[in-house]
């Protein structure tokens, strides 16, 4: 079975996927993140500084990386999100601006006006969306959606706009309904998440919850959380 763990940023997707993979023995995808892709694509730029055209390239690169990882793992894996995220993070910027940090205090956290450039960006994002939805529909058997119960992590990379996050969350669930992909919305502590998800899909644990969480903690700690601009020398 191919399962995607979905949710907006700061919902705990990555740590949940890591722990669930250890807990059940089901492999997880290892596609690179935007934070990793950005420095080699646009050296010296932060995500908040990319143009609409540049963001489209990042969407494409991220999706391509996901698709390769999905193909390598065959018919049994757990994915940290899916290509719907790439589309939705673009669609969300149509509503909330290319840098959602700057619109967080606006009514509804929305961009004040839509420029000609953003209008064209919206059309391209919509066309990307049609292709990415088809890919996800053809790839995944089911989704587990994590409620965003945690505050946004202020790491300088994630958009600090709660309305932007809420927009993506709502659009994601609407899209899963549209695509008729079965999904389960869950919440709770990490042990509760692991036991709930494994129970839903009949996955047999291969170790204790405590062991899985500790291994996931170690995996998470090995990630490179430097800002995009700090990665430029290494990427070059």
mmCIF file of C-alpha atoms in Angstrom:
data_model
loop_
_atom_site.group_PDB
_atom_site.id
_atom_site.type_symbol
_atom_site.label_atom_id
_atom_site.label_comp_id
_atom_site.label_asym_id
_atom_site.label_seq_id
_atom_site.Cartn_x
_atom_site.Cartn_y
_atom_site.Cartn_z
ATOM 1 C CA UNK A 1 0.000 0.000 0.000
ATOM 2 C CA UNK A 2 1.182 3.519 -0.841
ATOM 3 C CA UNK A 3 0.288 5.960 1.930
ATOM 4 C CA UNK A 4 0.883 9.717 2.053
ATOM 5 C CA UNK A 5 1.062 11.516 5.378
ATOM 6 C CA UNK A 6 -0.293 14.974 4.647
ATOM 7 C CA UNK A 7 -0.806 18.235 6.464
ATOM 8 C CA UNK A 8 0.499 21.766 6.334
ATOM 9 C CA UNK A 9 3.932 22.843 7.483
ATOM 10 C CA UNK A 10 4.597 22.490 11.240
ATOM 11 C CA UNK A 11 1.991 19.698 11.487
ATOM 12 C CA UNK A 12 4.655 17.098 12.281
ATOM 13 C CA UNK A 13 4.596 15.189 8.975
ATOM 14 C CA UNK A 14 8.296 14.445 8.759
ATOM 15 C CA UNK A 15 8.726 13.213 12.329
ATOM 16 C CA UNK A 16 5.534 11.144 12.059
ATOM 17 C CA UNK A 17 6.692 9.515 8.814
ATOM 18 C CA UNK A 18 10.113 8.738 10.281
ATOM 19 C CA UNK A 19 8.635 7.168 13.406
ATOM 20 C CA UNK A 20 5.932 5.282 11.493
ATOM 21 C CA UNK A 21 8.496 3.803 9.106
ATOM 22 C CA UNK A 22 10.572 2.501 12.004
ATOM 23 C CA UNK A 23 7.482 1.303 13.882
ATOM 24 C CA UNK A 24 6.046 -0.698 10.972
ATOM 25 C CA UNK A 25 9.114 -1.498 8.875
ATOM 26 C CA UNK A 26 7.477 0.121 5.829
ATOM 27 C CA UNK A 27 10.053 2.173 3.854
ATOM 28 C CA UNK A 28 9.661 5.936 3.552
ATOM 29 C CA UNK A 29 10.405 8.181 0.600
ATOM 30 C CA UNK A 30 13.501 10.374 0.789
ATOM 31 C CA UNK A 31 12.838 13.166 -1.706
ATOM 32 C CA UNK A 32 14.762 16.398 -1.174
ATOM 33 C CA UNK A 33 13.061 19.409 0.324
ATOM 34 C CA UNK A 34 12.737 22.912 -1.127
ATOM 35 C CA UNK A 35 15.254 24.040 1.492
ATOM 36 C CA UNK A 36 17.758 21.630 -0.117
ATOM 37 C CA UNK A 37 16.810 22.338 -3.731
ATOM 38 C CA UNK A 38 16.765 26.149 -3.525
ATOM 39 C CA UNK A 39 20.510 26.886 -2.990
ATOM 40 C CA UNK A 40 21.665 24.988 -6.081
ATOM 41 C CA UNK A 41 18.829 26.422 -8.175
ATOM 42 C CA UNK A 42 18.985 30.074 -7.092
ATOM 43 C CA UNK A 43 22.191 30.533 -5.082
ATOM 44 C CA UNK A 44 21.994 33.231 -2.434
ATOM 45 C CA UNK A 45 18.201 33.549 -2.490
ATOM 46 C CA UNK A 46 15.782 32.855 0.315
ATOM 47 C CA UNK A 47 12.419 31.260 -0.437
ATOM 48 C CA UNK A 48 10.771 34.578 0.457
ATOM 49 C CA UNK A 49 12.730 36.261 -2.347
ATOM 50 C CA UNK A 50 11.937 34.028 -5.333
ATOM 51 C CA UNK A 51 9.857 35.375 -8.199
ATOM 52 C CA UNK A 52 6.682 33.676 -9.466
ATOM 53 C CA UNK A 53 8.613 32.220 -12.433
ATOM 54 C CA UNK A 54 11.359 30.915 -10.146
ATOM 55 C CA UNK A 55 8.823 29.333 -7.813
ATOM 56 C CA UNK A 56 7.424 27.356 -10.751
ATOM 57 C CA UNK A 57 10.846 25.812 -11.332
ATOM 58 C CA UNK A 58 11.079 24.850 -7.647
ATOM 59 C CA UNK A 59 7.650 23.213 -7.868
ATOM 60 C CA UNK A 60 8.768 21.167 -10.861
ATOM 61 C CA UNK A 61 12.069 20.109 -9.294
ATOM 62 C CA UNK A 62 10.383 19.065 -6.051
ATOM 63 C CA UNK A 63 7.719 17.046 -7.865
ATOM 64 C CA UNK A 64 10.330 15.328 -10.050
ATOM 65 C CA UNK A 65 12.294 14.296 -6.969
ATOM 66 C CA UNK A 66 9.172 12.876 -5.353
ATOM 67 C CA UNK A 67 8.194 10.934 -8.479
ATOM 68 C CA UNK A 68 11.641 9.334 -8.709
ATOM 69 C CA UNK A 69 11.543 8.255 -5.064
ATOM 70 C CA UNK A 70 8.034 6.857 -5.460
ATOM 71 C CA UNK A 71 9.100 4.804 -8.480
ATOM 72 C CA UNK A 72 12.149 3.423 -6.670
ATOM 73 C CA UNK A 73 10.061 2.136 -3.762
ATOM 74 C CA UNK A 74 7.406 0.357 -5.829
ATOM 75 C CA UNK A 75 4.025 -0.434 -4.314
ATOM 76 C CA UNK A 76 4.687 -0.283 -0.574
ATOM 77 C CA UNK A 77 5.862 2.921 1.083
ATOM 78 C CA UNK A 78 5.014 5.877 3.301
ATOM 79 C CA UNK A 79 5.505 9.354 1.876
ATOM 80 C CA UNK A 80 6.232 12.618 3.667
ATOM 81 C CA UNK A 81 3.486 14.568 1.914
ATOM 82 C CA UNK A 82 2.886 14.339 -1.825
ATOM 83 C CA UNK A 83 3.050 16.443 -4.964
ATOM 84 C CA UNK A 84 -0.242 18.046 -3.956
ATOM 85 C CA UNK A 85 1.845 20.130 -1.563
ATOM 86 C CA UNK A 86 3.894 21.609 -4.400
ATOM 87 C CA UNK A 87 0.733 22.685 -6.189
ATOM 88 C CA UNK A 88 -0.960 23.984 -3.043
ATOM 89 C CA UNK A 89 2.018 26.034 -1.901
ATOM 90 C CA UNK A 90 1.829 27.739 -5.284
ATOM 91 C CA UNK A 91 -1.962 28.086 -5.204
ATOM 92 C CA UNK A 92 -1.746 29.499 -1.695
ATOM 93 C CA UNK A 93 0.651 32.168 -2.893
ATOM 94 C CA UNK A 94 -1.855 33.264 -5.514
ATOM 95 C CA UNK A 95 -4.171 34.152 -2.625
ATOM 96 C CA UNK A 96 -1.708 35.258 0.040
ATOM 97 C CA UNK A 97 1.189 36.624 -2.031
ATOM 98 C CA UNK A 98 4.594 35.294 -3.013
ATOM 99 C CA UNK A 99 5.869 36.127 0.461
ATOM 100 C CA UNK A 100 3.001 35.287 2.835
ATOM 101 C CA UNK A 101 4.968 36.816 5.713
ATOM 102 C CA UNK A 102 4.235 40.281 4.336
ATOM 103 C CA UNK A 103 0.460 39.730 4.147
ATOM 104 C CA UNK A 104 -0.038 38.021 7.513
ATOM 105 C CA UNK A 105 -1.563 41.160 9.057
ATOM 106 C CA UNK A 106 -3.889 41.859 6.116
ATOM 107 C CA UNK A 107 -7.565 40.939 6.319
ATOM 108 C CA UNK A 108 -7.689 37.181 5.911
ATOM 109 C CA UNK A 109 -3.918 37.184 5.470
ATOM 110 C CA UNK A 110 -4.530 37.863 1.777
ATOM 111 C CA UNK A 111 -2.583 39.849 -0.818
ATOM 112 C CA UNK A 112 -4.029 43.311 -1.353
ATOM 113 C CA UNK A 113 -3.943 43.253 -5.155
ATOM 114 C CA UNK A 114 -3.262 40.849 -7.995
ATOM 115 C CA UNK A 115 -0.663 42.007 -10.512
ATOM 116 C CA UNK A 116 -0.546 40.924 -14.141
ATOM 117 C CA UNK A 117 2.450 38.742 -13.293
ATOM 118 C CA UNK A 118 0.554 37.020 -10.472
ATOM 119 C CA UNK A 119 -2.480 36.561 -12.687
ATOM 120 C CA UNK A 120 -0.358 34.625 -15.186
ATOM 121 C CA UNK A 121 1.324 32.737 -12.334
ATOM 122 C CA UNK A 122 -2.140 31.655 -11.169
ATOM 123 C CA UNK A 123 -2.956 30.237 -14.609
ATOM 124 C CA UNK A 124 0.289 28.256 -14.764
ATOM 125 C CA UNK A 125 -0.124 26.964 -11.206
ATOM 126 C CA UNK A 126 -3.620 25.802 -12.117
ATOM 127 C CA UNK A 127 -2.265 23.850 -15.092
ATOM 128 C CA UNK A 128 0.495 22.358 -12.919
ATOM 129 C CA UNK A 129 -2.245 21.428 -10.492
ATOM 130 C CA UNK A 130 -4.135 19.410 -13.090
ATOM 131 C CA UNK A 131 -1.032 17.334 -13.838
ATOM 132 C CA UNK A 132 -0.006 16.894 -10.192
ATOM 133 C CA UNK A 133 -3.499 15.849 -9.122
ATOM 134 C CA UNK A 134 -3.532 13.213 -11.871
ATOM 135 C CA UNK A 135 -0.155 11.927 -10.679
ATOM 136 C CA UNK A 136 -1.307 11.703 -7.060
ATOM 137 C CA UNK A 137 -4.583 10.031 -8.027
ATOM 138 C CA UNK A 138 -2.662 7.396 -10.001
ATOM 139 C CA UNK A 139 -0.061 6.876 -7.268
ATOM 140 C CA UNK A 140 -1.566 6.832 -3.768
ATOM 141 C CA UNK A 141 -3.965 4.376 -2.203
ATOM 142 C CA UNK A 142 -4.771 6.447 0.877
ATOM 143 C CA UNK A 143 -3.856 9.535 2.884
ATOM 144 C CA UNK A 144 -3.461 10.256 6.562
ATOM 145 C CA UNK A 145 -4.021 13.947 7.236
ATOM 146 C CA UNK A 146 -2.551 15.506 10.383
ATOM 147 C CA UNK A 147 -4.488 18.302 12.018
ATOM 148 C CA UNK A 148 -2.323 21.382 12.515
ATOM 149 C CA UNK A 149 -2.435 21.397 16.299
ATOM 150 C CA UNK A 150 1.007 22.919 16.765
ATOM 151 C CA UNK A 151 2.072 26.559 16.330
ATOM 152 C CA UNK A 152 4.103 27.436 13.249
ATOM 153 C CA UNK A 153 7.820 26.908 13.838
ATOM 154 C CA UNK A 154 9.539 30.280 13.446
ATOM 155 C CA UNK A 155 12.677 28.995 11.715
ATOM 156 C CA UNK A 156 13.061 31.816 9.197
ATOM 157 C CA UNK A 157 12.049 29.485 6.363
ATOM 158 C CA UNK A 158 8.371 28.683 6.935
ATOM 159 C CA UNK A 159 5.796 31.403 6.135
ATOM 160 C CA UNK A 160 4.508 32.929 9.361
ATOM 161 C CA UNK A 161 0.959 33.384 8.111
ATOM 162 C CA UNK A 162 -1.693 31.278 9.855
ATOM 163 C CA UNK A 163 -4.317 32.097 7.201
ATOM 164 C CA UNK A 164 -1.977 30.824 4.483
ATOM 165 C CA UNK A 165 -1.596 27.570 6.395
ATOM 166 C CA UNK A 166 -5.366 27.296 6.899
ATOM 167 C CA UNK A 167 -5.989 27.875 3.178
ATOM 168 C CA UNK A 168 -3.636 25.045 2.208
ATOM 169 C CA UNK A 169 -5.137 22.731 4.822
ATOM 170 C CA UNK A 170 -8.685 23.307 3.563
ATOM 171 C CA UNK A 171 -7.758 23.047 -0.123
ATOM 172 C CA UNK A 172 -5.894 19.794 0.490
ATOM 173 C CA UNK A 173 -8.910 18.070 2.034
ATOM 174 C CA UNK A 174 -11.199 19.443 -0.685
ATOM 175 C CA UNK A 175 -8.828 18.038 -3.316
ATOM 176 C CA UNK A 176 -8.736 14.587 -1.705
ATOM 177 C CA UNK A 177 -12.546 14.595 -1.808
ATOM 178 C CA UNK A 178 -12.434 15.663 -5.460
ATOM 179 C CA UNK A 179 -9.969 12.903 -6.330
ATOM 180 C CA UNK A 180 -11.914 10.357 -4.266
ATOM 181 C CA UNK A 181 -8.755 9.255 -2.464
ATOM 182 C CA UNK A 182 -9.603 7.723 0.936
ATOM 183 C CA UNK A 183 -8.175 9.711 3.840
ATOM 184 C CA UNK A 184 -8.201 9.699 7.617
ATOM 185 C CA UNK A 185 -7.828 12.868 9.676
ATOM 186 C CA UNK A 186 -5.986 12.189 12.915
ATOM 187 C CA UNK A 187 -4.534 14.087 15.843
ATOM 188 C CA UNK A 188 -2.858 13.380 19.146
ATOM 189 C CA UNK A 189 0.577 12.629 20.525
ATOM 190 C CA UNK A 190 3.199 10.765 18.552
ATOM 191 C CA UNK A 191 2.459 7.410 20.272
ATOM 192 C CA UNK A 192 -1.246 7.933 19.549
ATOM 193 C CA UNK A 193 -0.496 8.756 15.917
ATOM 194 C CA UNK A 194 1.605 5.639 15.407
ATOM 195 C CA UNK A 195 -0.913 3.310 16.992
ATOM 196 C CA UNK A 196 -3.848 4.922 15.181
ATOM 197 C CA UNK A 197 -2.246 4.851 11.724
ATOM 198 C CA UNK A 198 -0.941 1.301 12.047
ATOM 199 C CA UNK A 199 -4.375 0.219 13.245
ATOM 200 C CA UNK A 200 -6.184 1.864 10.338
ATOM 201 C CA UNK A 201 -4.084 0.066 7.731
ATOM 202 C CA UNK A 202 -3.439 -3.163 9.625
ATOM 203 C CA UNK A 203 0.316 -2.569 9.752
ATOM 204 C CA UNK A 204 2.119 -4.881 12.152
ATOM 205 C CA UNK A 205 4.631 -3.163 14.477
ATOM 206 C CA UNK A 206 8.203 -4.453 14.284
ATOM 207 C CA UNK A 207 9.385 -2.632 17.434
ATOM 208 C CA UNK A 208 7.978 -0.715 20.373
ATOM 209 C CA UNK A 209 6.528 2.775 20.044
ATOM 210 C CA UNK A 210 9.291 4.093 22.303
ATOM 211 C CA UNK A 211 12.038 2.585 20.143
ATOM 212 C CA UNK A 212 10.471 3.950 16.950
ATOM 213 C CA UNK A 213 10.156 7.448 18.378
ATOM 214 C CA UNK A 214 13.771 7.439 19.590
ATOM 215 C CA UNK A 215 15.062 6.299 16.187
ATOM 216 C CA UNK A 216 12.927 8.989 14.515
ATOM 217 C CA UNK A 217 14.342 11.576 16.938
ATOM 218 C CA UNK A 218 17.831 10.588 15.853
ATOM 219 C CA UNK A 219 16.874 10.713 12.153
ATOM 220 C CA UNK A 220 15.298 14.126 12.581
ATOM 221 C CA UNK A 221 18.359 15.437 14.375
ATOM 222 C CA UNK A 222 20.595 14.430 11.471
ATOM 223 C CA UNK A 223 18.763 16.760 9.076
ATOM 224 C CA UNK A 224 20.425 19.945 7.899
ATOM 225 C CA UNK A 225 18.307 22.863 9.107
ATOM 226 C CA UNK A 226 20.596 25.635 7.949
ATOM 227 C CA UNK A 227 18.978 28.482 6.065
ATOM 228 C CA UNK A 228 19.103 28.363 2.279
ATOM 229 C CA UNK A 229 21.710 31.116 2.063
ATOM 230 C CA UNK A 230 23.970 29.335 4.551
ATOM 231 C CA UNK A 231 24.057 26.288 2.247
ATOM 232 C CA UNK A 232 25.444 28.172 -0.762
ATOM 233 C CA UNK A 233 29.165 27.422 -0.188
ATOM 234 C CA UNK A 234 28.472 23.682 0.278
ATOM 235 C CA UNK A 235 26.143 23.546 -2.726
ATOM 236 C CA UNK A 236 28.673 25.320 -4.919
#
